[in-house]
Coordinates of C-alpha atoms and ligand atoms in Angstrom, one line a residue:
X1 CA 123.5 119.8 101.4
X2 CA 121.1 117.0 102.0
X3 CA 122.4 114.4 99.9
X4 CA 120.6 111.1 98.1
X5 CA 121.5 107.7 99.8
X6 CA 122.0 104.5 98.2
X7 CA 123.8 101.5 100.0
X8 CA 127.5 100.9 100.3
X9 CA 127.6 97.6 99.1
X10 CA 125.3 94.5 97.5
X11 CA 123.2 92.4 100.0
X12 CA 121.2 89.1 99.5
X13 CA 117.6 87.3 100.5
X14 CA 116.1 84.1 99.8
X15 CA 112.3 83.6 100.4
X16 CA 109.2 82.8 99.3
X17 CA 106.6 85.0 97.2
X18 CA 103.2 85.7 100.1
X19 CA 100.6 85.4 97.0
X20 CA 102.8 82.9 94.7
X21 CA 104.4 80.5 97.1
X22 CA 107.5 80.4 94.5
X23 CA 110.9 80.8 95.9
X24 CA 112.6 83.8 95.2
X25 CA 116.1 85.3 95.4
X26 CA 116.7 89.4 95.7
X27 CA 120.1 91.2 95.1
X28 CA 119.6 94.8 96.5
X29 CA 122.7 96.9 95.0
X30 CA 124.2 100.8 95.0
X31 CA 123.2 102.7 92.5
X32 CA 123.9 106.3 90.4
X33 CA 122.4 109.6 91.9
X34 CA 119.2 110.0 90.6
X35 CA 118.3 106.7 89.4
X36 CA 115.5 106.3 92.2
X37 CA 114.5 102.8 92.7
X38 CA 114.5 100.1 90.0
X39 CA 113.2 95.9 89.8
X40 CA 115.6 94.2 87.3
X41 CA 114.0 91.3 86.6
X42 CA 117.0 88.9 86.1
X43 CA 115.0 85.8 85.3
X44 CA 114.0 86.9 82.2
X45 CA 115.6 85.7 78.6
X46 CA 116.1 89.4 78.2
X47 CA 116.3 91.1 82.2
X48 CA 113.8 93.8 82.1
X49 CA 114.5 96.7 84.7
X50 CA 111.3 98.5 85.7
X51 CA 111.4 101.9 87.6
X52 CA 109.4 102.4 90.2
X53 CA 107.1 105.4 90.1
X54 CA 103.3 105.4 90.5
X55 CA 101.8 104.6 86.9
X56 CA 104.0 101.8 86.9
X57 CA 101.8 100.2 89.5
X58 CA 99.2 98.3 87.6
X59 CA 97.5 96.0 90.0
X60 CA 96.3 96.7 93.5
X61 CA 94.9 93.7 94.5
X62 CA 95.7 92.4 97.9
X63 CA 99.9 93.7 96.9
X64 CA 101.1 96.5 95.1
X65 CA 102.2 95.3 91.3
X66 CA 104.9 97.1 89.3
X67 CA 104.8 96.4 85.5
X68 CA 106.3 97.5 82.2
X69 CA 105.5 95.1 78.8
X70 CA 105.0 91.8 80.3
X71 CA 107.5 92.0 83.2
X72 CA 106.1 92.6 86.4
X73 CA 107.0 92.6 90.0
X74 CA 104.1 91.9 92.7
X75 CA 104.1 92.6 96.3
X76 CA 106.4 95.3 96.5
X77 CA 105.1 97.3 99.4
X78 CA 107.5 96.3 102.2
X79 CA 110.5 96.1 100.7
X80 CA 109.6 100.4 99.8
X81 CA 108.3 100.5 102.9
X82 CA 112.3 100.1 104.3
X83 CA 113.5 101.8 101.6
X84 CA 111.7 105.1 102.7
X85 CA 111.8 104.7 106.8
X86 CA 115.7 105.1 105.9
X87 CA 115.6 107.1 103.6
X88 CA 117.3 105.1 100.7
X89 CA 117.1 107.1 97.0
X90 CA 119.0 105.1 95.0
X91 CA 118.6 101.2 94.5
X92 CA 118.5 98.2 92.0
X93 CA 116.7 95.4 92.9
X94 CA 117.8 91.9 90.7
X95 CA 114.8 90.0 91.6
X96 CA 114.3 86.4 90.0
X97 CA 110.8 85.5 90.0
X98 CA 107.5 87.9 89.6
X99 CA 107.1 88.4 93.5
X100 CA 109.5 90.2 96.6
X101 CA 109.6 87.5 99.2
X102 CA 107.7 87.8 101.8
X103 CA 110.3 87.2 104.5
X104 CA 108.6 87.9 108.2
X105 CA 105.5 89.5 107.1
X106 CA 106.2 92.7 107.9
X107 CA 109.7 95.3 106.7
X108 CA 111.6 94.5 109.7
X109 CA 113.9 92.0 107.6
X110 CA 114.2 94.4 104.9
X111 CA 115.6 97.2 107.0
X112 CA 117.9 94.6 109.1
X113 CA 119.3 93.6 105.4
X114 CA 119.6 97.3 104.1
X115 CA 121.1 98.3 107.2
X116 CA 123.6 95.5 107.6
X117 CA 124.6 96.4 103.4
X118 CA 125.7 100.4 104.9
X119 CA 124.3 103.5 103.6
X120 CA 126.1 105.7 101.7
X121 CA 125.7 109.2 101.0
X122 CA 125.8 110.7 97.3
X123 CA 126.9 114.0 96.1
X124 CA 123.6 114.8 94.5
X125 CA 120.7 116.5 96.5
X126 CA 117.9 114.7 97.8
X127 CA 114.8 115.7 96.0
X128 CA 111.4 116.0 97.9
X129 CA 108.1 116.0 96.6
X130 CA 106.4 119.3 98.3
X131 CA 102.9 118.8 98.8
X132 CA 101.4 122.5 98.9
X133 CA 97.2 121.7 98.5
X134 CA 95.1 119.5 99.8
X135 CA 94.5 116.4 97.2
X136 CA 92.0 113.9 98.5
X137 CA 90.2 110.3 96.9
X138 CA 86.9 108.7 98.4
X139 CA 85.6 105.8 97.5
X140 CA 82.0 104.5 98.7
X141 CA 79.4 105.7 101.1
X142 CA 78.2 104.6 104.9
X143 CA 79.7 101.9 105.9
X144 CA 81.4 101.0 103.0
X145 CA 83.4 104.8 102.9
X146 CA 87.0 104.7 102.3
X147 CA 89.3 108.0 101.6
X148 CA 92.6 109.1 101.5
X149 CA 94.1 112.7 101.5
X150 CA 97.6 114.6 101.3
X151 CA 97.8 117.9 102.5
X152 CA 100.8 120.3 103.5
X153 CA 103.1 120.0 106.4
X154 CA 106.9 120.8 107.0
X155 CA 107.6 117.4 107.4
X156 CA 106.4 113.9 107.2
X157 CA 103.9 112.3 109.2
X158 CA 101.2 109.7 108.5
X159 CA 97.6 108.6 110.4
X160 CA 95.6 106.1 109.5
X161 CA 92.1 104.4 110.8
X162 CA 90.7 101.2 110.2
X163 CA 87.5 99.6 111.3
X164 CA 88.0 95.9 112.1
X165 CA 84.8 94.2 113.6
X166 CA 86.6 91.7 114.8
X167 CA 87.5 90.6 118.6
X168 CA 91.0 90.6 117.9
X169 CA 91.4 93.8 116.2
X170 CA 88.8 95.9 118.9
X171 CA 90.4 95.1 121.2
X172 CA 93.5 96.9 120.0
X173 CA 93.9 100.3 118.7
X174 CA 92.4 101.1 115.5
X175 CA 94.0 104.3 114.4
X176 CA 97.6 105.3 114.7
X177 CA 99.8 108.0 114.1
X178 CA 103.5 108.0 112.6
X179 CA 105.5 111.5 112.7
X180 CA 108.8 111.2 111.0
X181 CA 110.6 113.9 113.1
X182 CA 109.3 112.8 116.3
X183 CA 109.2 108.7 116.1
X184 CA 111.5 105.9 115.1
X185 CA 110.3 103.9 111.7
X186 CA 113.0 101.1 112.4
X187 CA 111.3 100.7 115.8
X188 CA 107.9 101.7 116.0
X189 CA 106.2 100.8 112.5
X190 CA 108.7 98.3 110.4
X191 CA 108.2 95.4 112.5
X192 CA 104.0 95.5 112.1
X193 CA 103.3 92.1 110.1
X194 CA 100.8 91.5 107.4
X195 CA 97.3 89.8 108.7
X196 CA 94.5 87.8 107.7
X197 CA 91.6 86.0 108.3
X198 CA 91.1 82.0 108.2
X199 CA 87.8 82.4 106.8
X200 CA 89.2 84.4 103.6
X201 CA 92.6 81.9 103.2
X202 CA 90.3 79.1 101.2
X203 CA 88.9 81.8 98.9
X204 CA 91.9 83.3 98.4
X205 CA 94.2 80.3 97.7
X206 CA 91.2 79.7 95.0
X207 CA 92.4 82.8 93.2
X208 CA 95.7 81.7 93.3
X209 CA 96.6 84.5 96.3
X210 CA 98.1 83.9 99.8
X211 CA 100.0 80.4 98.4
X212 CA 102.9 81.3 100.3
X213 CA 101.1 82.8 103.3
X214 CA 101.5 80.8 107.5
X215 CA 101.8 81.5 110.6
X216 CA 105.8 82.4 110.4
X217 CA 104.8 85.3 107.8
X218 CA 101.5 86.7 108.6
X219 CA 99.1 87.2 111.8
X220 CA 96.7 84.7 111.0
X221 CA 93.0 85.2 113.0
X222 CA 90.0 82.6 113.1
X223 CA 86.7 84.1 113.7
X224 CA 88.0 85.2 118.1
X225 CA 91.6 85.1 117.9
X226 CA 94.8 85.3 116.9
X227 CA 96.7 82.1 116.3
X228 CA 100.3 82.8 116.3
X229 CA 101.4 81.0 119.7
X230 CA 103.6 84.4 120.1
X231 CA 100.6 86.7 120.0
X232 CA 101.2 90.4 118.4
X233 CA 104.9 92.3 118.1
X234 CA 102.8 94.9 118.5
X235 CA 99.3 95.8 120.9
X236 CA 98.3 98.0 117.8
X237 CA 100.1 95.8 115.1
X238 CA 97.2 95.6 112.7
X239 CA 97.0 99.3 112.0
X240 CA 100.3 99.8 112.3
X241 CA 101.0 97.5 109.0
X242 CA 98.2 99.5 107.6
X243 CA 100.5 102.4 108.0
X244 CA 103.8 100.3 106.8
X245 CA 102.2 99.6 103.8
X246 CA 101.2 103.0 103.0
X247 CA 104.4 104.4 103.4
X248 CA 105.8 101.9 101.1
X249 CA 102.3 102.8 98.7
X250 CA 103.7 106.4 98.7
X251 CA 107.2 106.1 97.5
X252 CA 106.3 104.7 94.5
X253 CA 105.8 108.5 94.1
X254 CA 109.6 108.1 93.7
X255 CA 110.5 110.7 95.9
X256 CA 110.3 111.2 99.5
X257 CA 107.3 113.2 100.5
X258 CA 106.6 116.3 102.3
X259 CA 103.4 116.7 103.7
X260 CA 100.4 115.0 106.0
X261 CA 98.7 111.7 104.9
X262 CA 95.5 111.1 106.5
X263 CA 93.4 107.6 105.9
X264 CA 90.4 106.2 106.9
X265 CA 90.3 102.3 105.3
X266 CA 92.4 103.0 102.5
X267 CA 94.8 100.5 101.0
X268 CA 97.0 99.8 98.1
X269 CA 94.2 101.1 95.2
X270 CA 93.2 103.9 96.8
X271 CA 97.1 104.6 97.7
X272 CA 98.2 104.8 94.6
X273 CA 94.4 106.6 93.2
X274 CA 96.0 109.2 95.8
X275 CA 99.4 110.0 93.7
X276 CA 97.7 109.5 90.2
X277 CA 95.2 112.4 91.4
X278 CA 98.4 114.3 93.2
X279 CA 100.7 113.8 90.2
X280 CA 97.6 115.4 87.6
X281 CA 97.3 118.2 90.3
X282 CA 100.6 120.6 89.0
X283 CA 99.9 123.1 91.6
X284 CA 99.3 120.9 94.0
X285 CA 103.2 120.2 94.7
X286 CA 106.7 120.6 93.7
X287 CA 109.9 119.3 94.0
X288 CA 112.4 121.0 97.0
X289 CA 116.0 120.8 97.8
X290 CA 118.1 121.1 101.3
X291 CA 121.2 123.3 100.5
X292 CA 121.5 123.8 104.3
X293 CA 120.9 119.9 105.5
X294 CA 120.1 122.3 109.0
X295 CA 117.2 123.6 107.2
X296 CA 115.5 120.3 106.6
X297 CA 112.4 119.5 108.8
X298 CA 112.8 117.1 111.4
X299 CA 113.5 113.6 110.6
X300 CA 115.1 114.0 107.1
X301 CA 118.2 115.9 108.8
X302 CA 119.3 113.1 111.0
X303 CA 118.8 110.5 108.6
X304 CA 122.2 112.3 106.6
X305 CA 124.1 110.5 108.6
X306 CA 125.7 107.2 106.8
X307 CA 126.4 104.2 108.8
Ligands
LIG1 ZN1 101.5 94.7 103.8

């Protein structure tokens, strides 16, 4: 049987929130088959836990927001991002301010931490959400076009296309590909960091965003270059954290998917307009088990093992 994961024991990190510049502390810990993936927020005179799943995220703005009443939890795109490159079902997250911390930039840390805490297997199946039709969102026309689509594949595997007119990001590739059975997440997406733009920092520290953004947690770009005296982890880093945050976008399904996701500009709204429009679609997917872990498509087999 393919079986749900969860770690093997609690691990710990201290950062500061990208868009809030408030320090933060996060306590990821085991949890019961089943449970999927759940914000506690511990700060609170009463903690509030909020599941993750896709209505729950409210607010798309520049981070992916989880809420429930008046609790919420911003930015929580990388940190999902790690938690479905390996696979983890199973997972509370005691967080004590409103924001993940940004760490890096990019999910590297968050799969260094997770790994380092041990994976644990579970005796409960690991359920997959089966996509079995085409469900697509567009968004604007020309230049301004944006959509996003799922369709079905025996698998998992991800593209995604941006158009940057900017030196920096010409220069480098612009569209990317991600195939769970054939490529590594850990190495070849995870360590992509978050970027932006000099020009937008002033307008968007007026809106009370990016507070906590620099050079040691984003790739920062004036109107030529990049900034960062290291240069880029990556040649095609920019789209690649395109595609990190879309992965972490589409667990909030809360289940790992099977099927193609194709993008062209999308980002965290049009994301999660993509599993609103799935989840209405009933026979548009459904949910699949692995009796025979041998029977699993590529990618999801080898992640059974526990380390
Ligand atoms: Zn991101």
């Amino acid at each position: 049987m393919l079986k749900q994961r969860t770690l093997k024991s609690l691990t710990r990190a201290v950062g500061v929130g990208l868009h809030s510049g408030q320090r933060v502390e996060i306590t990821l810990r085991p949890s019961q088959p089943d449970t999927g993936i759940v914000f506690r927020r511990v700060d609170l005179p009463q903690p509030v836990d909020i599941p993750v799943s896709a209505p729950a995220v409210t607010d798309t703005r520049m981070a992916s927001t989880l809420s429930k009443g008046g609790a919420k939890v911003q930015t929580i795109e990388h940190l999902m991002s790690a938690c479905a490159g390996l696979g983890l079902d199973n997972l509370y997250v005691d967080i004590t301010a409103e924001e993940v911390p940004i760490l890096d930039g990019s999910a590297a840390s968050f799969v260094f931490l997770l790994q380092s805490a041990g994976i644990a297997l579970q005796n409960a199946p690991k359920r997959f959400l089966r996509v079995n039709k085409l469900v697509e969102v567009r968004e604007g026309e020309g230049a301004s076009l944006k959509w996003a689509r799922l369709e079905p594949y025996n698998g998992y595997k991800l593209s995604f296309e941006i158009v940057f007119d900017h030196p920096a990001v010409d220069s480098t590739g612009q569209r990317v590909e991600f195939d769970m059975g054939r490529d590594s997440y850990s190495r070849d997406i995870a360590r992509a960091r978050t970027f932006g733009f000099t020009k937008d920092v002033e307008m968007m520290r007026s809106n009370g965003l990016a507070l906590g953004g620099g050079l040691d947690n984003a790739i920062v770009m004036d109107d030529y270059k990049v900034l960062n005296a290291e240069g880029l982890r990556y040649d095609d880093e920019f789209v690649k954290h395109k595609l990190l945050d879309a992965i972490g976008d589409l667990y909030c399904v809360g289940k790992p998917l099977l099927a193609s996701y194709s993008a062209f500009r999308s980002g965290h709204a049009l994301n999660n307009k993509l599993l609103r429009e799935l989840l209405t679609r009933e026979d548009a997917w459904d949910i699949v088990t692995f009796e025979d872990e041998s029977l699993a498509p590529a990618g999801f087999s080898q992640l059974a093992r526990a380390w």
